[in-house]
mmCIF file of C-alpha atoms and ligand atoms in Angstrom:
data_model
loop_
_atom_site.group_PDB
_atom_site.id
_atom_site.type_symbol
_atom_site.label_atom_id
_atom_site.label_comp_id
_atom_site.label_asym_id
_atom_site.label_seq_id
_atom_site.Cartn_x
_atom_site.Cartn_y
_atom_site.Cartn_z
ATOM 1 C CA MET A 273 -16.387 -5.796 28.674
ATOM 2 C CA LEU A 274 -18.741 -2.866 29.200
ATOM 3 C CA LYS A 275 -22.465 -3.440 29.683
ATOM 4 C CA GLY A 276 -25.686 -1.559 30.440
ATOM 5 C CA LEU A 277 -25.350 2.074 31.525
ATOM 6 C CA GLU A 278 -21.572 2.017 31.327
ATOM 7 C CA LEU A 279 -21.710 0.848 27.733
ATOM 8 C CA ALA A 280 -24.276 3.538 26.882
ATOM 9 C CA ALA A 281 -22.051 6.240 28.431
ATOM 10 C CA PHE A 282 -18.988 4.897 26.618
ATOM 11 C CA ARG A 283 -20.782 5.045 23.272
ATOM 12 C CA ARG A 284 -22.221 8.497 23.950
ATOM 13 C CA GLN A 285 -18.857 9.956 24.909
ATOM 14 C CA LEU A 286 -16.933 8.491 21.993
ATOM 15 C CA LEU A 287 -19.564 9.539 19.434
ATOM 16 C CA GLY A 288 -19.850 13.026 20.973
ATOM 17 C CA TRP A 289 -16.081 13.455 20.706
ATOM 18 C CA PHE A 290 -16.083 12.178 17.115
ATOM 19 C CA SER A 291 -18.836 14.557 15.982
ATOM 20 C CA GLN A 292 -16.940 17.482 17.495
ATOM 21 C CA PHE A 293 -13.310 16.670 16.680
ATOM 22 C CA GLN A 294 -13.255 14.415 13.599
ATOM 23 C CA ARG A 295 -10.882 15.460 10.849
ATOM 24 C CA ASP A 296 -12.483 16.830 7.695
ATOM 25 C CA LEU A 297 -11.440 14.219 5.122
ATOM 26 C CA PRO A 298 -12.695 14.079 1.515
ATOM 27 C CA TRP A 299 -14.168 10.577 1.883
ATOM 28 C CA ARG A 300 -16.147 11.661 4.933
ATOM 29 C CA ARG A 301 -18.236 14.015 2.803
ATOM 30 C CA THR A 302 -19.928 11.187 0.902
ATOM 31 C CA LYS A 303 -22.032 8.070 1.329
ATOM 32 C CA ASP A 304 -21.051 6.783 -2.116
ATOM 33 C CA PRO A 305 -19.751 3.226 -1.519
ATOM 34 C CA TYR A 306 -17.376 3.532 -4.513
ATOM 35 C CA ARG A 307 -15.602 6.532 -2.979
ATOM 36 C CA ILE A 308 -15.542 5.028 0.504
ATOM 37 C CA TRP A 309 -14.189 1.766 -0.871
ATOM 38 C CA LEU A 310 -11.445 3.569 -2.796
ATOM 39 C CA SER A 311 -10.412 5.528 0.311
ATOM 40 C CA GLU A 312 -10.290 2.378 2.421
ATOM 41 C CA ILE A 313 -8.046 0.621 -0.088
ATOM 42 C CA MET A 314 -5.742 3.628 -0.481
ATOM 43 C CA LEU A 315 -5.436 4.019 3.279
ATOM 44 C CA GLN A 316 -4.117 0.486 3.694
ATOM 45 C CA GLN A 317 -0.386 1.000 4.334
ATOM 46 C CA THR A 318 -0.616 4.694 3.368
ATOM 47 C CA ARG A 319 -0.907 7.781 5.596
ATOM 48 C CA VAL A 320 -3.983 9.989 5.265
ATOM 49 C CA ALA A 321 -2.049 13.079 4.098
ATOM 50 C CA ALA A 322 -0.234 11.047 1.426
ATOM 51 C CA ALA A 323 -3.425 9.358 0.209
ATOM 52 C CA ILE A 324 -5.565 12.524 -0.271
ATOM 53 C CA PRO A 325 -3.983 13.859 -3.520
ATOM 54 C CA TYR A 326 -4.014 10.355 -5.045
ATOM 55 C CA TYR A 327 -7.639 9.891 -4.022
ATOM 56 C CA GLU A 328 -8.653 13.169 -5.645
ATOM 57 C CA ARG A 329 -6.688 12.575 -8.861
ATOM 58 C CA PHE A 330 -7.981 9.015 -9.151
ATOM 59 C CA LEU A 331 -11.597 10.135 -8.775
ATOM 60 C CA GLN A 332 -11.179 12.911 -11.289
ATOM 61 C CA ARG A 333 -10.134 10.364 -13.894
ATOM 62 C CA PHE A 334 -12.374 7.491 -12.679
ATOM 63 C CA PRO A 335 -15.437 9.152 -11.117
ATOM 64 C CA ASP A 336 -17.467 5.930 -10.967
ATOM 65 C CA VAL A 337 -17.146 2.182 -11.014
ATOM 66 C CA HIS A 338 -17.843 1.961 -14.775
ATOM 67 C CA SER A 339 -15.028 4.315 -15.773
ATOM 68 C CA LEU A 340 -12.616 2.342 -13.584
ATOM 69 C CA ALA A 341 -13.791 -1.036 -14.888
ATOM 70 C CA ASN A 342 -13.315 0.053 -18.519
ATOM 71 C CA ALA A 343 -9.934 1.789 -18.159
ATOM 72 C CA PRO A 344 -6.658 0.277 -19.467
ATOM 73 C CA GLU A 345 -4.797 -1.328 -16.527
ATOM 74 C CA GLU A 346 -1.704 0.726 -17.334
ATOM 75 C CA GLU A 347 -3.593 3.941 -16.773
ATOM 76 C CA VAL A 348 -4.934 2.716 -13.419
ATOM 77 C CA LEU A 349 -1.398 1.784 -12.345
ATOM 78 C CA ARG A 350 -0.032 5.092 -13.531
ATOM 79 C CA LEU A 351 -2.493 7.019 -11.358
ATOM 80 C CA TRP A 352 -1.593 4.743 -8.444
ATOM 81 C CA SER A 353 2.094 5.135 -9.130
ATOM 82 C CA GLY A 354 3.877 6.378 -5.998
ATOM 83 C CA LEU A 355 1.345 4.949 -3.525
ATOM 84 C CA GLY A 356 3.073 1.558 -3.550
ATOM 85 C CA TYR A 357 1.547 -1.902 -2.983
ATOM 86 C CA TYR A 358 0.323 -2.013 -6.558
ATOM 87 C CA SER A 359 -1.646 -5.228 -6.105
ATOM 88 C CA ARG A 360 -4.176 -2.934 -4.416
ATOM 89 C CA ALA A 361 -4.691 -1.015 -7.673
ATOM 90 C CA ARG A 362 -5.014 -4.187 -9.720
ATOM 91 C CA ASN A 363 -7.533 -5.622 -7.264
ATOM 92 C CA VAL A 364 -9.573 -2.415 -7.188
ATOM 93 C CA GLN A 365 -9.936 -2.586 -10.939
ATOM 94 C CA LYS A 366 -10.728 -6.323 -10.966
ATOM 95 C CA ALA A 367 -13.357 -5.735 -8.275
ATOM 96 C CA ALA A 368 -14.842 -2.849 -10.305
ATOM 97 C CA GLN A 369 -15.128 -5.191 -13.304
ATOM 98 C CA GLU A 370 -16.891 -7.803 -11.129
ATOM 99 C CA ILE A 371 -19.259 -5.194 -9.727
ATOM 100 C CA VAL A 372 -20.227 -4.217 -13.274
ATOM 101 C CA ALA A 373 -20.500 -7.827 -14.481
ATOM 102 C CA LYS A 374 -22.222 -9.426 -11.476
ATOM 103 C CA HIS A 375 -23.837 -6.642 -9.452
ATOM 104 C CA LYS A 376 -25.246 -4.318 -12.156
ATOM 105 C CA GLY A 377 -22.638 -1.682 -11.334
ATOM 106 C CA GLN A 378 -23.807 -1.340 -7.702
ATOM 107 C CA PHE A 379 -21.509 -2.089 -4.765
ATOM 108 C CA PRO A 380 -23.001 -5.198 -3.074
ATOM 109 C CA THR A 381 -24.843 -4.525 0.178
ATOM 110 C CA ARG A 382 -24.445 -8.055 1.582
ATOM 111 C CA PHE A 383 -21.338 -8.733 3.626
ATOM 112 C CA GLY A 384 -20.684 -12.114 1.950
ATOM 113 C CA ASP A 385 -20.935 -10.591 -1.545
ATOM 114 C CA ALA A 386 -18.564 -7.751 -0.642
ATOM 115 C CA LEU A 387 -16.072 -10.266 0.765
ATOM 116 C CA GLY A 388 -16.136 -12.134 -2.552
ATOM 117 C CA LEU A 389 -14.598 -9.145 -4.367
ATOM 118 C CA PRO A 390 -10.819 -9.077 -5.001
ATOM 119 C CA GLY A 391 -8.855 -7.143 -2.383
ATOM 120 C CA ILE A 392 -11.736 -6.890 0.097
ATOM 121 C CA GLY A 393 -11.331 -8.607 3.464
ATOM 122 C CA ASN A 394 -13.361 -8.500 6.673
ATOM 123 C CA TYR A 395 -12.112 -5.093 7.747
ATOM 124 C CA THR A 396 -12.689 -3.362 4.409
ATOM 125 C CA ALA A 397 -16.113 -4.950 3.863
ATOM 126 C CA ALA A 398 -17.244 -3.911 7.366
ATOM 127 C CA ALA A 399 -15.925 -0.364 6.892
ATOM 128 C CA ILE A 400 -17.601 0.188 3.495
ATOM 129 C CA LEU A 401 -20.937 -1.399 4.360
ATOM 130 C CA SER A 402 -21.260 0.297 7.736
ATOM 131 C CA ILE A 403 -20.313 3.759 6.428
ATOM 132 C CA ALA A 404 -22.245 3.606 3.149
ATOM 133 C CA PHE A 405 -25.269 1.529 4.189
ATOM 134 C CA ASP A 406 -25.280 1.582 8.020
ATOM 135 C CA ALA A 407 -24.717 -2.183 8.149
ATOM 136 C CA LYS A 408 -24.156 -3.401 11.726
ATOM 137 C CA GLN A 409 -20.623 -4.670 11.167
ATOM 138 C CA ALA A 410 -17.829 -3.714 13.556
ATOM 139 C CA VAL A 411 -14.437 -3.025 11.994
ATOM 140 C CA LEU A 412 -11.278 -4.587 13.347
ATOM 141 C CA ASP A 413 -7.811 -3.787 12.042
ATOM 142 C CA GLY A 414 -4.486 -3.239 13.809
ATOM 143 C CA ASN A 415 -5.492 0.293 14.737
ATOM 144 C CA VAL A 416 -8.809 -0.667 16.344
ATOM 145 C CA ALA A 417 -7.251 -3.768 17.926
ATOM 146 C CA ARG A 418 -4.697 -1.551 19.688
ATOM 147 C CA VAL A 419 -7.492 0.629 21.130
ATOM 148 C CA LEU A 420 -9.440 -2.444 22.289
ATOM 149 C CA ALA A 421 -6.349 -4.057 23.821
ATOM 150 C CA ARG A 422 -5.684 -0.902 25.835
ATOM 151 C CA LEU A 423 -9.300 -0.367 26.856
ATOM 152 C CA GLY A 424 -9.560 -3.926 28.131
ATOM 153 C CA ALA A 425 -5.883 -4.354 29.199
ATOM 154 C CA ILE A 426 -5.719 -7.368 26.889
ATOM 155 C CA ARG A 427 -2.292 -8.938 26.499
ATOM 156 C CA GLY A 428 -1.059 -11.392 23.884
ATOM 157 C CA ASP A 429 -0.022 -11.677 20.260
ATOM 158 C CA PHE A 430 -2.580 -10.317 17.778
ATOM 159 C CA ARG A 431 -1.415 -12.836 15.189
ATOM 160 C CA GLU A 432 -3.046 -15.616 17.220
ATOM 161 C CA SER A 433 -6.398 -16.265 15.598
ATOM 162 C CA GLN A 434 -8.063 -17.045 18.929
ATOM 163 C CA LEU A 435 -7.136 -13.624 20.317
ATOM 164 C CA TRP A 436 -8.156 -11.885 17.090
ATOM 165 C CA GLN A 437 -11.525 -13.630 17.263
ATOM 166 C CA GLU A 438 -11.979 -12.419 20.854
ATOM 167 C CA LEU A 439 -11.126 -8.872 19.815
ATOM 168 C CA GLN A 440 -13.702 -9.092 17.021
ATOM 169 C CA GLU A 441 -16.316 -10.196 19.564
ATOM 170 C CA THR A 442 -15.384 -7.249 21.784
ATOM 171 C CA ALA A 443 -15.624 -4.852 18.820
ATOM 172 C CA ASP A 444 -19.059 -6.323 17.959
ATOM 173 C CA SER A 445 -20.312 -5.888 21.526
ATOM 174 C CA LEU A 446 -19.252 -2.217 21.643
ATOM 175 C CA LEU A 447 -20.712 -1.252 18.228
ATOM 176 C CA GLU A 448 -23.454 1.368 18.455
ATOM 177 C CA PRO A 449 -26.234 -0.263 16.389
ATOM 178 C CA LYS A 450 -28.021 3.052 15.746
ATOM 179 C CA SER A 451 -25.041 4.561 13.885
ATOM 180 C CA PRO A 452 -22.550 1.819 12.983
ATOM 181 C CA GLY A 453 -20.796 3.894 10.304
ATOM 182 C CA ASP A 454 -20.039 6.779 12.662
ATOM 183 C CA TRP A 455 -19.156 4.309 15.393
ATOM 184 C CA ASN A 456 -16.573 2.525 13.297
ATOM 185 C CA GLN A 457 -15.078 5.798 12.135
ATOM 186 C CA ALA A 458 -14.969 7.057 15.723
ATOM 187 C CA MET A 459 -13.021 3.957 16.825
ATOM 188 C CA MET A 460 -10.608 4.375 13.909
ATOM 189 C CA GLU A 461 -10.265 8.100 14.605
ATOM 190 C CA LEU A 462 -9.459 7.463 18.248
ATOM 191 C CA GLY A 463 -6.723 5.016 17.219
ATOM 192 C CA ALA A 464 -5.366 7.366 14.546
ATOM 193 C CA THR A 465 -5.303 10.607 16.521
ATOM 194 C CA LEU A 466 -5.138 9.959 20.305
ATOM 195 C CA CYS A 467 -4.625 6.270 21.047
ATOM 196 C CA THR A 468 -1.608 6.174 18.742
ATOM 197 C CA PRO A 469 1.014 3.383 18.821
ATOM 198 C CA LYS A 470 3.538 5.498 20.745
ATOM 199 C CA SER A 471 2.576 7.930 23.521
ATOM 200 C CA PRO A 472 -1.238 7.711 23.645
ATOM 201 C CA GLN A 473 -2.725 11.044 24.662
ATOM 202 C CA CYS A 474 -4.872 9.728 27.481
ATOM 203 C CA LEU A 475 -5.447 13.167 29.027
ATOM 204 C CA LEU A 476 -7.407 14.171 25.915
ATOM 205 C CA CYS A 477 -9.165 10.833 25.515
ATOM 206 C CA PRO A 478 -12.982 10.968 25.610
ATOM 207 C CA VAL A 479 -13.219 7.464 27.136
ATOM 208 C CA VAL A 480 -10.312 7.592 29.581
ATOM 209 C CA GLN A 481 -12.448 6.622 32.576
ATOM 210 C CA PHE A 482 -13.323 3.307 30.876
ATOM 211 C CA CYS A 483 -9.728 2.419 30.053
ATOM 212 C CA GLU A 484 -8.336 -0.477 32.033
ATOM 213 C CA GLY A 485 -4.903 -0.206 30.414
ATOM 214 C CA ARG A 486 -4.601 3.393 31.513
ATOM 215 C CA ARG A 487 -5.848 2.549 35.042
ATOM 216 C CA LEU A 488 -3.195 -0.144 35.381
ATOM 217 C CA GLY A 489 -0.499 2.126 33.917
ATOM 218 C CA ILE A 490 0.264 -0.327 31.076
ATOM 219 C CA ALA A 491 -1.471 1.384 28.132
ATOM 220 C CA GLU A 492 1.769 2.318 26.367
ATOM 221 C CA SER A 493 3.084 -1.236 26.523
ATOM 222 C CA LEU A 494 -0.006 -2.585 24.738
ATOM 223 C CA PRO A 495 -0.289 -4.272 22.347
ATOM 224 C CA GLU A 496 2.609 -6.463 23.384
ATOM 225 C CA LYS A 497 5.495 -6.402 20.911
ATOM 226 C CA ARG A 498 5.791 -9.355 18.616
ATOM 227 C CA LYS A 499 9.128 -10.797 17.716
ATOM 228 C CA LYS A 500 10.561 -9.322 14.531
ATOM 229 C CA ARG A 501 11.862 -11.526 11.781
ATOM 230 C CA ALA A 502 15.590 -11.000 11.257
ATOM 231 C CA THR A 503 16.365 -8.613 8.381
ATOM 232 C CA VAL A 504 17.857 -10.182 5.269
ATOM 233 C CA GLU A 505 20.255 -8.026 3.238
ATOM 234 C CA VAL A 506 19.773 -8.242 -0.539
ATOM 235 C CA VAL A 507 22.066 -6.623 -3.112
ATOM 236 C CA LEU A 508 20.803 -6.074 -6.655
ATOM 237 C CA ALA A 509 22.336 -4.449 -9.709
ATOM 238 C CA ALA A 510 20.300 -2.665 -12.386
ATOM 239 C CA ALA A 511 21.229 -1.786 -15.965
ATOM 240 C CA VAL A 512 20.151 1.710 -17.037
ATOM 241 C CA PHE A 513 20.814 1.992 -20.754
ATOM 242 C CA ALA A 514 20.828 5.459 -22.319
ATOM 243 C CA ASP A 515 21.256 6.253 -25.996
ATOM 244 C CA GLY A 516 22.313 9.552 -27.572
ATOM 245 C CA ARG A 517 18.677 10.776 -27.604
ATOM 246 C CA GLY A 518 18.257 10.116 -23.876
ATOM 247 C CA GLN A 519 16.070 7.051 -24.453
ATOM 248 C CA THR A 520 16.233 4.073 -22.111
ATOM 249 C CA LEU A 521 14.572 0.676 -21.923
ATOM 250 C CA LEU A 522 12.306 -0.803 -19.274
ATOM 251 C CA LEU A 523 11.075 -4.358 -18.829
ATOM 252 C CA PRO A 524 7.407 -5.228 -18.226
ATOM 253 C CA PRO A 525 5.883 -6.141 -14.828
ATOM 254 C CA PRO A 526 6.709 -9.713 -13.796
ATOM 255 C CA GLU A 527 4.107 -12.313 -14.630
ATOM 256 C CA SER A 528 1.873 -13.273 -11.741
ATOM 257 C CA THR A 529 2.768 -16.979 -12.035
ATOM 258 C CA LYS A 530 6.435 -16.194 -11.494
ATOM 259 C CA GLU A 531 5.556 -13.929 -8.580
ATOM 260 C CA LYS A 532 3.803 -16.784 -6.866
ATOM 261 C CA ALA A 533 6.575 -19.214 -7.679
ATOM 262 C CA SER A 534 9.202 -17.364 -5.684
ATOM 263 C CA ALA A 535 9.059 -14.517 -3.220
ATOM 264 C CA ASP A 536 12.741 -13.911 -4.055
ATOM 265 C CA HIS A 537 12.100 -13.504 -7.779
ATOM 266 C CA VAL A 538 14.307 -10.503 -8.555
ATOM 267 C CA PRO A 539 11.964 -8.362 -10.722
ATOM 268 C CA THR A 540 9.224 -8.876 -8.116
ATOM 269 C CA LEU A 541 11.535 -7.645 -5.377
ATOM 270 C CA VAL A 542 12.366 -4.582 -7.425
ATOM 271 C CA SER A 543 8.892 -3.733 -8.601
ATOM 272 C CA ARG A 544 5.638 -5.224 -9.805
ATOM 273 C CA MET A 545 5.612 -2.548 -12.484
ATOM 274 C CA TRP A 546 7.881 -1.534 -15.364
ATOM 275 C CA HIS A 547 11.508 -1.689 -14.245
ATOM 276 C CA PHE A 548 15.138 -1.644 -15.382
ATOM 277 C CA PRO A 549 16.828 -5.001 -16.127
ATOM 278 C CA THR A 550 17.920 -6.130 -12.671
ATOM 279 C CA VAL A 551 19.897 -9.038 -11.304
ATOM 280 C CA SER A 552 20.746 -10.402 -7.887
ATOM 281 C CA ALA A 553 24.355 -9.444 -7.166
ATOM 282 C CA ALA A 554 25.636 -12.047 -4.786
ATOM 283 C CA GLY A 555 29.257 -11.685 -5.937
ATOM 284 C CA GLU A 556 30.732 -8.735 -7.802
ATOM 285 C CA PRO A 557 27.788 -6.536 -8.936
ATOM 286 C CA ARG A 558 29.328 -5.260 -12.174
ATOM 287 C CA LYS A 559 30.350 -8.758 -13.274
ATOM 288 C CA ASP A 560 27.021 -10.273 -12.266
ATOM 289 C CA LEU A 561 25.154 -7.630 -14.227
ATOM 290 C CA MET A 562 27.373 -8.059 -17.298
ATOM 291 C CA ALA A 563 26.895 -11.864 -17.181
ATOM 292 C CA PHE A 564 23.129 -11.360 -16.938
ATOM 293 C CA LEU A 565 23.068 -8.984 -19.922
ATOM 294 C CA ARG A 566 25.185 -11.338 -22.042
ATOM 295 C CA LYS A 567 22.786 -14.159 -21.244
ATOM 296 C CA GLU A 568 19.674 -12.082 -21.981
ATOM 297 C CA LEU A 569 21.222 -10.541 -25.103
ATOM 298 C CA PRO A 570 23.152 -13.376 -26.776
ATOM 299 C CA GLU A 571 23.539 -11.445 -30.040
ATOM 300 C CA GLU A 572 25.368 -8.693 -28.130
ATOM 301 C CA ARG A 573 27.624 -10.980 -26.114
ATOM 302 C CA ASN A 574 30.795 -9.604 -27.661
ATOM 303 C CA ARG A 575 29.917 -6.012 -26.815
ATOM 304 C CA ASN A 576 32.127 -4.537 -24.124
ATOM 305 C CA TRP A 577 29.816 -2.049 -22.502
ATOM 306 C CA GLU A 578 31.167 0.392 -19.992
ATOM 307 C CA LEU A 579 29.115 0.094 -16.801
ATOM 308 C CA LEU A 580 29.274 3.385 -14.906
ATOM 309 C CA PRO A 581 28.321 3.011 -11.229
ATOM 310 C CA ALA A 582 25.484 5.423 -10.356
ATOM 311 C CA GLY A 583 25.492 5.343 -6.564
ATOM 312 C CA LYS A 584 23.128 3.193 -4.542
ATOM 313 C CA VAL A 585 19.445 3.192 -3.763
ATOM 314 C CA ARG A 586 18.104 1.618 -0.597
ATOM 315 C CA HIS A 587 14.689 0.073 -0.263
ATOM 316 C CA ALA A 588 12.902 -2.177 2.238
ATOM 317 C CA VAL A 589 10.388 -4.888 1.354
ATOM 318 C CA THR A 590 8.942 -6.581 4.469
ATOM 319 C CA TYR A 591 11.999 -8.129 6.145
ATOM 320 C CA ARG A 592 14.370 -7.585 3.224
ATOM 321 C CA ALA A 593 16.733 -4.596 3.189
ATOM 322 C CA ILE A 594 17.543 -4.064 -0.472
ATOM 323 C CA THR A 595 20.582 -2.198 -1.738
ATOM 324 C CA LEU A 596 20.137 -1.548 -5.423
ATOM 325 C CA LEU A 597 23.207 -0.522 -7.429
ATOM 326 C CA PRO A 598 22.292 1.208 -10.702
ATOM 327 C CA PHE A 599 24.833 1.113 -13.538
ATOM 328 C CA LEU A 600 24.556 3.608 -16.379
ATOM 329 C CA ILE A 601 25.366 2.128 -19.790
ATOM 330 C CA GLU A 602 25.640 4.735 -22.543
ATOM 331 C CA VAL A 603 25.144 3.233 -26.009
ATOM 332 C CA LYS A 604 24.633 4.391 -29.577
ATOM 333 C CA THR A 605 21.690 2.061 -30.113
ATOM 334 C CA LEU A 606 19.563 0.496 -27.403
ATOM 335 C CA PRO A 607 19.651 -3.313 -27.424
ATOM 336 C CA ARG A 608 16.495 -5.209 -28.364
ATOM 337 C CA LEU A 609 15.172 -7.022 -25.289
ATOM 338 C CA SER A 610 12.063 -9.134 -25.490
ATOM 339 C CA GLY A 611 8.996 -7.295 -24.130
ATOM 340 C CA ALA A 612 10.945 -4.078 -23.455
ATOM 341 C CA LYS A 613 9.544 -0.604 -24.020
ATOM 342 C CA TYR A 614 11.673 2.388 -25.000
ATOM 343 C CA VAL A 615 11.034 5.654 -23.152
ATOM 344 C CA PRO A 616 12.940 8.866 -22.275
ATOM 345 C CA LEU A 617 15.157 8.287 -19.232
ATOM 346 C CA ALA A 618 14.099 11.685 -17.892
ATOM 347 C CA ASP A 619 10.432 10.781 -18.231
ATOM 348 C CA ILE A 620 10.020 7.092 -17.393
ATOM 349 C CA SER A 621 6.767 7.846 -15.555
ATOM 350 C CA ILE A 622 4.887 7.753 -18.849
ATOM 351 C CA LEU A 623 4.814 4.014 -17.992
ATOM 352 C CA PRO A 624 3.592 2.791 -14.584
ATOM 353 C CA VAL A 625 6.779 2.614 -12.515
ATOM 354 C CA SER A 626 7.489 2.390 -8.793
ATOM 355 C CA ASN A 627 9.203 4.997 -6.627
ATOM 356 C CA LEU A 628 12.237 2.732 -6.501
ATOM 357 C CA THR A 629 12.528 2.666 -10.298
ATOM 358 C CA ARG A 630 12.161 6.453 -10.378
ATOM 359 C CA LYS A 631 15.023 6.771 -7.864
ATOM 360 C CA VAL A 632 17.195 4.516 -10.028
ATOM 361 C CA ALA A 633 16.456 6.700 -13.067
ATOM 362 C CA ARG A 634 17.342 9.864 -11.128
ATOM 363 C CA ALA A 635 20.628 8.340 -9.948
ATOM 364 C CA ALA A 636 21.531 7.369 -13.516
ATOM 365 C CA LEU A 637 20.604 10.809 -14.865
ATOM 366 C CA ALA A 638 22.813 12.474 -12.257
ATOM 367 C CA THR A 639 25.692 10.188 -13.231
ATOM 368 C CA ALA A 640 25.142 10.931 -16.939
ATOM 369 C CA GLY A 641 25.272 14.673 -16.164
ATOM 370 C CA LEU A 642 28.500 14.280 -14.186
ATOM 371 C CA ALA A 643 30.103 12.179 -16.899
ATOM 372 C CA ARG A 644 29.292 14.849 -19.490
ATOM 373 C CA ALA A 645 30.556 17.651 -17.251
ATOM 374 C CA LYS A 646 33.923 15.884 -17.018
ATOM 375 C CA GLN A 647 34.272 15.570 -20.795
HETATM 376 FE FE1 SF4 B 891 -6.048 4.888 24.492
HETATM 377 FE FE2 SF4 B 891 -5.331 6.315 26.605
HETATM 378 FE FE3 SF4 B 891 -7.804 6.473 25.665
HETATM 379 FE FE4 SF4 B 891 -6.964 4.276 26.885
HETATM 380 S S1 SF4 B 891 -7.186 6.310 27.780
HETATM 381 S S2 SF4 B 891 -8.144 4.377 25.007
HETATM 382 S S3 SF4 B 891 -4.845 4.182 26.221
HETATM 383 S S4 SF4 B 891 -5.907 7.111 24.591
#
């Protein structure tokens, strides 16, 4: 890779571009490791524009590590609700509790200590420590790896640990030791704004003359595509009970032991938060759901509920394409289900629920409205 004067010019040009053109983002106005850490976790799998309002709301309620550590988990999940990937929220809170218990409330400054916290891997630890404390740690995630692969015209599958290790060594060799935090952010910014996955804007790129991928005319084809796992179609049916007062029932988040036991565990597929009773519908969805309810509610097995179809909601989880069929069940009295909570159907978000569960509730509400209009 680059050495000597070339390396110095590369660093100067990238940092000059970053200081002039960087986006003004809330987490760039602070050196507080807590705020930087929170932004890094929220930005995993979430776009910047979508993360900003969550970031600001979260910090208003939990302005420091102590307030987060001491909060009820349900409240943390509620403020995360809508961002998805809820294990991130749980891990952030567990890590906050460890920081209070083991590090006197201060984010650890040693790389190894940061890595020991739940939800913090190499990339996140390097990002936080370099930005907050100027630690000389180069970040490497998919975004930065794409930039490096193009700069060096590096081919191959990023999932191979040997190649990933080589990319990390390249990232380390490029890091500007005098300002590692700015350097890492400049690399990320280049990947996020110009060297994007599709159609890199090489004509605007501050380091175009160092780019081997561009010189060879192969930049757009890098990184090489990896083979996709075939999509598996999953059909689920959900029971949305509603009584005369508009109350419904939701079941609690699945237990973590069950989650680990099976990646196909139905409640885990639907949501790791509060959710409607849901069953895998391999055969006839209405019958499968009725059989499930009779099994879960043996004392109600002779009840002949009317299951009103409420459209379909589509959702994707990794390689699974989920079609969820909500059924509205209007009852006089809501059945008693172990662990259930009873909330207004129009306001289920008073519990931590996922976007998918909210969509199911909306579909059922629309069906309830239609049914009443017909009467
Ligand atoms: Fe990416 Fe193009 Fe810049 Fe190379 S020249 S780093 S491909 S934007």
